[in-house]
Short mmCIF file of C-alpha atoms in Angstrom, two decimals:
data_model
loop_
_atom_site.label_atom_id
_atom_site.label_comp_id
_atom_site.label_asym_id
_atom_site.label_seq_id
_atom_site.Cartn_x
_atom_site.Cartn_y
_atom_site.Cartn_z
CA UNK A 82 90.42 13.27 -142.08
CA UNK A 83 87.70 12.46 -144.47
CA UNK A 84 84.93 9.66 -144.32
CA UNK A 85 87.11 8.73 -147.90
CA UNK A 86 90.48 8.07 -145.71
CA UNK A 87 88.82 6.50 -143.09
CA UNK A 88 87.16 3.56 -144.83
CA UNK A 89 90.23 2.21 -146.43
CA UNK A 90 92.09 2.15 -143.04
CA UNK A 91 89.04 0.82 -141.36
CA UNK A 92 88.94 -2.34 -143.98
CA UNK A 93 92.46 -2.88 -143.29
CA UNK A 94 92.05 -3.29 -139.45
CA UNK A 95 89.06 -5.34 -140.30
CA UNK A 96 91.25 -7.64 -142.28
CA UNK A 97 94.12 -7.93 -139.22
CA UNK A 98 91.38 -8.64 -136.74
CA UNK A 99 90.27 -11.45 -138.65
CA UNK A 100 93.52 -12.80 -139.68
CA UNK A 101 94.43 -12.72 -135.82
CA UNK A 102 91.17 -14.28 -134.93
CA UNK A 103 91.95 -16.84 -137.32
CA UNK A 104 94.80 -17.81 -135.89
CA UNK A 105 93.12 -18.82 -132.71
CA UNK A 106 90.48 -20.47 -134.60
CA UNK A 107 90.30 -21.68 -138.63
CA UNK A 108 93.79 -22.30 -139.46
CA UNK A 109 93.04 -22.55 -143.16
CA UNK A 110 91.41 -18.89 -142.78
CA UNK A 111 94.67 -17.69 -140.71
CA UNK A 112 96.95 -19.31 -144.04
CA UNK A 113 95.08 -17.18 -146.11
CA UNK A 114 95.19 -13.90 -144.15
CA UNK A 115 98.85 -14.22 -143.12
CA UNK A 116 100.32 -13.58 -146.64
CA UNK A 117 97.96 -10.52 -146.90
CA UNK A 118 99.23 -8.83 -143.65
CA UNK A 119 102.26 -7.12 -144.87
CA UNK A 120 100.44 -6.23 -147.82
CA UNK A 121 98.06 -4.70 -145.48
CA UNK A 122 100.23 -2.90 -143.02
CA UNK A 123 101.89 -1.12 -145.94
CA UNK A 124 98.80 0.12 -147.09
CA UNK A 125 97.71 1.34 -143.77
CA UNK A 126 101.08 2.71 -143.38
CA UNK A 127 100.65 4.69 -146.64
CA UNK A 128 97.13 6.07 -146.34
CA UNK A 129 98.12 7.45 -142.61
CA UNK A 130 101.33 9.24 -144.36
CA UNK A 131 99.04 10.78 -146.86
CA UNK A 132 96.50 12.06 -144.56
CA UNK A 133 99.25 13.54 -142.12
CA UNK A 134 101.24 15.21 -144.47
CA UNK A 135 98.61 18.34 -144.76
CA UNK A 136 98.77 17.98 -140.57
CA UNK A 137 102.71 17.96 -140.66
CA UNK A 138 102.35 21.12 -142.99
CA UNK A 139 100.11 23.00 -140.70
CA UNK A 140 102.51 21.91 -137.70
CA UNK A 141 105.01 23.44 -139.80
CA UNK A 142 103.16 26.26 -140.39
CA UNK A 143 102.67 26.87 -136.90
CA UNK A 144 105.94 26.95 -135.91
CA UNK A 145 106.95 29.18 -138.45
CA UNK A 146 103.70 31.42 -137.05
CA UNK A 147 105.46 31.42 -133.46
CA UNK A 148 108.69 32.77 -134.72
CA UNK A 149 106.74 35.67 -136.08
CA UNK A 150 106.81 34.55 -139.93
CA UNK A 151 103.42 35.54 -140.99
CA UNK A 152 104.24 35.86 -144.66
CA UNK A 153 104.18 32.35 -145.51
CA UNK A 154 101.01 30.92 -146.80
CA UNK A 155 99.37 26.91 -146.87
CA UNK A 156 98.87 25.50 -150.74
CA UNK A 157 95.44 24.26 -151.35
CA UNK A 158 95.41 20.95 -153.14
CA UNK A 159 92.17 20.46 -155.07
CA UNK A 160 92.28 16.86 -154.68
CA UNK A 161 92.65 16.59 -151.11
CA UNK A 162 89.43 15.70 -148.81
CA UNK A 163 87.35 18.60 -147.94
CA UNK A 164 87.88 18.76 -144.57
CA UNK A 165 91.66 19.41 -144.88
CA UNK A 166 91.08 21.96 -147.52
CA UNK A 167 89.16 24.04 -145.05
CA UNK A 168 91.68 23.61 -142.51
CA UNK A 169 94.11 25.17 -144.80
CA UNK A 170 91.71 28.19 -146.13
CA UNK A 171 90.79 28.74 -142.32
CA UNK A 172 94.51 28.97 -141.53
CA UNK A 173 95.49 31.45 -144.35
CA UNK A 174 92.34 33.71 -143.17
CA UNK A 175 94.02 33.61 -139.89
CA UNK A 176 97.78 34.75 -141.40
CA UNK A 177 95.82 37.37 -143.17
CA UNK A 178 94.36 38.88 -140.58
CA UNK A 179 97.37 38.96 -138.38
CA UNK A 180 99.32 40.26 -141.12
CA UNK A 181 96.48 43.33 -141.65
CA UNK A 182 96.70 43.77 -137.75
CA UNK A 183 100.78 44.14 -137.89
CA UNK A 184 100.96 46.50 -140.66
CA UNK A 185 98.08 48.45 -139.35
CA UNK A 186 100.32 48.74 -135.80
CA UNK A 187 103.48 49.49 -137.88
CA UNK A 188 101.92 52.01 -139.68
CA UNK A 189 100.39 53.61 -136.72
CA UNK A 190 104.08 53.64 -134.89
CA UNK A 191 105.67 55.55 -137.88
CA UNK A 192 102.43 57.92 -137.94
CA UNK A 193 102.81 58.73 -134.46
CA UNK A 194 106.63 59.00 -134.78
CA UNK A 195 106.18 61.39 -137.81
CA UNK A 196 103.47 63.46 -135.64
CA UNK A 197 105.72 63.43 -132.71
CA UNK A 198 108.73 64.32 -134.50
CA UNK A 199 107.27 67.29 -136.42
CA UNK A 200 106.67 69.59 -133.48
CA UNK A 201 109.47 68.74 -131.77
CA UNK A 202 111.81 69.69 -134.85
CA UNK A 203 110.26 72.92 -134.54
CA UNK A 204 110.78 73.52 -130.77
CA UNK A 205 114.35 72.65 -131.14
CA UNK A 206 114.98 74.91 -134.41
CA UNK A 207 113.38 77.93 -132.50
CA UNK A 208 115.06 76.92 -129.17
CA UNK A 209 118.61 76.73 -130.79
CA UNK A 210 117.98 80.15 -132.84
CA UNK A 211 117.16 81.98 -129.18
CA UNK A 212 120.28 80.55 -127.74
CA UNK A 213 122.50 81.21 -130.79
CA UNK A 214 121.18 85.17 -130.60
CA UNK A 215 120.90 85.38 -127.04
CA UNK A 216 119.77 89.40 -126.24
CA UNK A 217 120.75 90.58 -129.31
CA UNK A 218 117.53 88.83 -131.11
CA UNK A 219 115.05 90.98 -132.64
CA UNK A 220 111.67 91.44 -130.75
CA UNK A 221 109.48 90.68 -133.58
CA UNK A 222 111.63 87.55 -134.27
CA UNK A 223 111.53 86.59 -130.84
CA UNK A 224 107.86 87.02 -130.30
CA UNK A 225 107.46 84.80 -133.32
CA UNK A 226 109.97 82.26 -131.86
CA UNK A 227 108.38 81.94 -128.65
CA UNK A 228 104.70 81.64 -130.31
CA UNK A 229 105.45 78.92 -132.45
CA UNK A 230 107.23 77.27 -129.51
CA UNK A 231 103.89 77.51 -127.37
CA UNK A 232 101.77 76.56 -130.31
CA UNK A 233 103.79 73.23 -131.38
CA UNK A 234 103.87 72.53 -127.41
CA UNK A 235 100.38 72.26 -127.31
CA UNK A 236 100.15 70.56 -130.41
CA UNK A 237 102.60 68.16 -128.92
CA UNK A 238 100.48 67.84 -125.86
CA UNK A 239 97.16 67.01 -127.58
CA UNK A 240 98.67 64.54 -129.47
CA UNK A 241 100.27 62.69 -126.40
CA UNK A 242 96.83 63.16 -124.71
CA UNK A 243 95.14 61.91 -128.02
CA UNK A 244 97.65 58.89 -128.21
CA UNK A 245 97.11 58.36 -124.40
CA UNK A 246 93.20 57.93 -124.73
CA UNK A 247 93.33 55.50 -127.40
CA UNK A 248 96.23 53.74 -125.70
CA UNK A 249 93.32 53.00 -122.79
CA UNK A 250 90.89 52.21 -125.10
CA UNK A 251 92.89 49.21 -127.00
CA UNK A 252 93.55 48.49 -123.40
CA UNK A 253 90.12 47.77 -122.66
CA UNK A 254 89.91 50.57 -120.03
CA UNK A 255 87.07 53.47 -119.57
CA UNK A 256 87.40 56.26 -122.11
CA UNK A 257 84.56 57.93 -120.07
CA UNK A 258 84.93 59.50 -116.91
CA UNK A 259 82.37 60.58 -114.43
CA UNK A 260 78.70 59.92 -116.07
CA UNK A 261 75.29 61.89 -115.05
CA UNK A 262 72.24 62.55 -116.91
CA UNK A 263 72.72 65.42 -118.89
CA UNK A 264 70.81 67.64 -121.51
CA UNK A 265 72.15 67.17 -124.82
CA UNK A 266 70.89 71.02 -125.34
CA UNK A 267 73.44 71.89 -123.05
CA UNK A 268 76.53 69.99 -124.44
CA UNK A 269 75.72 71.69 -128.22
CA UNK A 270 74.78 74.78 -126.70
CA UNK A 271 78.74 75.03 -124.89
CA UNK A 272 79.96 73.84 -128.62
CA UNK A 273 78.17 76.72 -130.00
CA UNK A 274 79.57 79.10 -127.70
CA UNK A 275 83.17 77.94 -129.01
CA UNK A 276 82.68 77.61 -132.32
CA UNK A 277 80.93 81.14 -132.87
CA UNK A 278 83.43 83.12 -131.16
CA UNK A 279 86.52 81.23 -132.97
CA UNK A 280 85.12 80.47 -136.59
CA UNK A 281 85.52 82.66 -139.64
CA UNK A 282 82.92 84.85 -140.43
CA UNK A 283 82.63 84.01 -143.66
CA UNK A 284 81.20 80.69 -142.93
CA UNK A 285 77.52 80.50 -141.27
CA UNK A 286 77.16 78.68 -138.20
CA UNK A 287 73.42 77.69 -137.37
CA UNK A 288 72.63 75.54 -134.31
CA UNK A 289 68.93 74.00 -134.40
CA UNK A 290 68.24 72.16 -131.16
CA UNK A 291 65.11 70.80 -129.93
CA UNK A 292 62.45 73.01 -128.16
CA UNK A 293 62.43 70.38 -125.16
CA UNK A 294 65.05 68.74 -123.14
CA UNK A 295 66.86 65.56 -124.49
CA UNK A 296 68.28 63.74 -121.70
CA UNK A 297 71.01 61.25 -121.60
CA UNK A 298 73.57 59.39 -119.22
CA UNK A 299 76.78 60.07 -120.22
CA UNK A 300 80.32 62.06 -119.70
CA UNK A 301 79.60 65.45 -120.93
CA UNK A 302 82.75 66.41 -121.49
CA UNK A 303 83.70 63.24 -123.59
CA UNK A 304 80.91 64.29 -125.61
CA UNK A 305 81.16 68.01 -125.75
CA UNK A 306 84.87 66.81 -127.13
CA UNK A 307 83.33 64.90 -130.11
CA UNK A 308 80.93 67.43 -131.09
CA UNK A 309 83.54 69.85 -131.01
CA UNK A 310 85.78 68.08 -133.37
CA UNK A 311 82.73 67.15 -135.62
CA UNK A 312 82.11 70.79 -136.16
CA UNK A 313 85.29 71.87 -136.45
CA UNK A 314 86.16 69.35 -139.39
CA UNK A 315 83.12 70.62 -140.89
CA UNK A 316 84.08 74.28 -140.37
CA UNK A 317 87.95 73.21 -142.02
CA UNK A 318 85.97 71.31 -144.86
CA UNK A 319 83.63 74.44 -145.64
CA UNK A 320 84.49 77.02 -147.86
CA UNK A 321 83.77 80.81 -147.37
CA UNK A 322 80.28 81.63 -148.02
CA UNK A 323 79.28 78.05 -147.12
CA UNK A 324 77.30 77.06 -144.02
CA UNK A 325 77.76 74.74 -140.95
CA UNK A 326 74.50 72.98 -139.08
CA UNK A 327 74.11 71.17 -136.03
CA UNK A 328 70.64 69.62 -135.27
CA UNK A 329 69.57 67.56 -132.18
CA UNK A 330 66.37 66.06 -132.07
CA UNK A 331 64.85 62.86 -130.31
CA UNK A 332 63.03 59.71 -132.02
CA UNK A 333 62.39 56.05 -131.05
CA UNK A 334 64.26 56.16 -128.04
CA UNK A 335 67.50 57.89 -129.70
CA UNK A 336 69.13 61.28 -129.21
CA UNK A 337 70.16 62.22 -133.18
CA UNK A 338 72.81 64.84 -133.76
CA UNK A 339 73.60 65.93 -137.08
CA UNK A 340 76.51 67.73 -138.21
CA UNK A 341 75.80 69.56 -141.64
CA UNK A 342 78.51 71.00 -143.57
CA UNK A 343 78.34 72.49 -147.49
CA UNK A 344 81.79 71.80 -147.80
CA UNK A 345 84.40 70.00 -150.17
CA UNK A 346 82.70 66.73 -149.42
CA UNK A 347 84.72 63.29 -148.90
CA UNK A 348 85.33 60.49 -151.78
CA UNK A 349 83.65 56.89 -151.20
CA UNK A 350 87.36 55.52 -151.07
CA UNK A 351 88.12 58.15 -148.37
CA UNK A 352 84.69 57.46 -146.64
CA UNK A 353 85.70 53.89 -145.51
CA UNK A 354 88.84 54.96 -143.80
CA UNK A 355 87.96 58.44 -142.46
CA UNK A 356 87.47 56.74 -138.79
CA UNK A 357 90.78 55.38 -139.08
CA UNK A 358 94.08 56.69 -136.94
CA UNK A 359 96.43 59.44 -138.28
CA UNK A 360 94.08 59.17 -141.70
CA UNK A 361 93.12 62.36 -143.11
CA UNK A 362 91.66 63.37 -146.33
CA UNK A 363 94.54 65.13 -148.46
CA UNK A 364 92.37 68.26 -149.31
CA UNK A 365 91.52 68.83 -145.96
CA UNK A 366 95.14 68.72 -144.74
CA UNK A 367 95.15 72.23 -143.12
CA UNK A 368 95.73 73.33 -139.65
CA UNK A 369 93.08 73.51 -137.41
CA UNK A 370 91.16 76.93 -137.41
CA UNK A 371 90.01 76.05 -133.48
CA UNK A 372 93.31 74.66 -132.08
CA UNK A 373 96.26 74.64 -134.51
CA UNK A 374 97.27 71.53 -136.28
CA UNK A 375 95.39 68.34 -136.08
CA UNK A 376 96.62 65.19 -135.25
CA UNK A 377 94.50 62.75 -137.37
CA UNK A 378 93.19 61.23 -134.58
CA UNK A 379 90.09 63.26 -133.61
CA UNK A 380 87.32 60.73 -135.74
CA UNK A 381 89.19 57.70 -134.51
CA UNK A 382 88.74 59.04 -130.72
CA UNK A 383 85.11 60.43 -131.70
CA UNK A 384 84.42 56.97 -132.49
CA UNK A 385 85.84 55.40 -129.55
CA UNK A 386 83.79 57.67 -126.97
CA UNK A 387 80.22 57.15 -128.92
CA UNK A 388 80.74 53.46 -128.83
CA UNK A 389 81.44 53.50 -125.11
CA UNK A 390 77.99 55.34 -124.81
CA UNK A 391 76.50 52.61 -126.60
CA UNK A 392 76.01 54.95 -129.66
CA UNK A 393 76.84 55.02 -133.33
CA UNK A 394 78.40 57.53 -135.64
CA UNK A 395 77.77 57.63 -139.24
CA UNK A 396 78.71 59.55 -142.36
CA UNK A 397 76.85 60.69 -145.54
CA UNK A 398 78.86 62.78 -148.25
CA UNK A 399 79.06 63.67 -151.76
CA UNK A 400 81.85 65.32 -153.43
CA UNK A 401 81.40 69.33 -153.65
CA UNK A 402 78.49 69.11 -151.94
CA UNK A 403 79.40 68.69 -148.58
CA UNK A 404 79.14 65.78 -145.42
CA UNK A 405 76.84 65.12 -142.71
CA UNK A 406 77.88 63.21 -139.56
CA UNK A 407 74.90 61.75 -137.97
CA UNK A 408 75.28 60.58 -133.76
CA UNK A 409 72.87 58.39 -132.18
CA UNK A 410 72.46 57.95 -128.32
CA UNK A 411 69.93 56.18 -126.07
CA UNK A 412 68.13 58.64 -124.33
CA UNK A 413 68.26 57.85 -120.43
CA UNK A 414 65.18 56.67 -118.65
CA UNK A 415 64.61 59.60 -116.02
CA UNK A 416 62.85 57.41 -113.05
CA UNK A 417 65.62 54.68 -113.70
CA UNK A 418 68.69 56.76 -113.81
CA UNK A 419 67.55 59.29 -110.87
CA UNK A 420 66.95 56.10 -108.84
CA UNK A 421 70.60 54.47 -109.25
CA UNK A 422 72.52 54.82 -106.19
CA UNK A 423 76.18 56.56 -106.66
CA UNK A 424 78.86 54.00 -107.01
CA UNK A 425 81.80 53.60 -104.76
CA UNK A 426 84.11 56.21 -105.68
CA UNK A 427 82.25 58.47 -107.02
CA UNK A 428 81.62 57.35 -110.79
CA UNK A 429 77.88 58.03 -110.88
CA UNK A 430 76.70 61.28 -109.70
CA UNK A 431 73.33 63.14 -110.26
CA UNK A 432 73.64 66.43 -111.63
CA UNK A 433 71.42 69.87 -110.45
CA UNK A 434 70.22 69.49 -114.09
CA UNK A 435 68.75 66.16 -113.24
CA UNK A 436 67.52 67.16 -109.63
CA UNK A 437 65.90 70.29 -111.77
CA UNK A 438 64.31 67.57 -114.10
CA UNK A 439 63.14 65.38 -111.63
CA UNK A 440 61.70 68.27 -109.88
CA UNK A 441 59.83 69.60 -113.45
CA UNK A 442 61.32 72.97 -113.72
CA UNK A 443 62.14 73.70 -117.07
CA UNK A 444 66.03 73.59 -118.20
CA UNK A 445 66.17 76.24 -120.38
CA UNK A 446 64.82 79.47 -120.45
CA UNK A 447 61.93 80.82 -123.11
CA UNK A 448 64.20 83.33 -124.02
CA UNK A 449 66.72 81.22 -125.02
CA UNK A 450 64.35 78.91 -126.73
CA UNK A 451 62.81 81.64 -128.99
CA UNK A 452 66.65 82.25 -130.20
CA UNK A 453 66.50 79.09 -132.28
CA UNK A 454 65.64 79.22 -135.85
CA UNK A 455 64.12 76.43 -137.92
CA UNK A 456 63.20 73.15 -136.59
CA UNK A 457 65.21 69.82 -136.45
CA UNK A 458 63.00 67.96 -138.38
CA UNK A 459 63.39 69.93 -141.06
CA UNK A 460 67.08 69.09 -141.61
CA UNK A 461 68.18 66.31 -143.60
#
């Protein structure tokens, strides 16, 4: 209720109080106030009614909200008090957020259903073919059917695994498992071993890692999952003759990992939604060269994992020039992490690599370091 509405009501109350007081004091004053009482009560009732209108409207809107009707909005009146107007606007903003959240949820369910149905349809089709043909089926067709069933089953398992991982994150459960002190060069070295074997020969793959260990307190398997996804996406977006570069360096207490490609790039409009679930840039909607069909959940999961490690992930991209994904992770303090006792149930461990780190022994042989070309600082 605004000040402008309180003042008339207060005046009415004062007059009524004076009238009642006059009845036990000066009768002349009492007779003066008594004829005004009906008018004053009427004015008081009208003013209270006017001020209760927006409150009643808000109450009705709240009742509709309880019944999941989030499409209705409260109309604003420029003549009403500022406080009431702001209350209407705040309620409408709440409804906007709820409607947006519900739409995202509905779209997610629709996308998940579609992604689940696609491999199941292929599996069902080839299974019916095998049942219908029986032993008379051609050997080549049999091999094709079994390979398709195997591929689509794997795709289905990956999709369900991704959905469960996101569901755990939404429920506030841990998305990272056992954490230990790890050298980021080992994580990226494992990624390099995977992608250089499977990636097309027409695309140059280069890993430029720090010459010195960069330790983080993290779930190594989850970080490998993130950088496999980022590197795989970079390879998919890069045409023959292009290049994918992964760099690692440290600065200001952070491990900085960049995945850089010279591929097709990502439009500004897509960059705003690239981390949304099931969102795919149209031109890169191809099957993964590394893992078969993508689920459209990889970047959403990557963002969740990096946030769980108190890190950040950023994208810079320009159409037809390429993209750069930059991941920043806090570097763990050696003394602090090594002195932490293992929690009950083994949630925290000290790896053999951490023990070597404490003893001062080198983590990577000079021969492996000499194979690295260039420096991380020389890459944007």
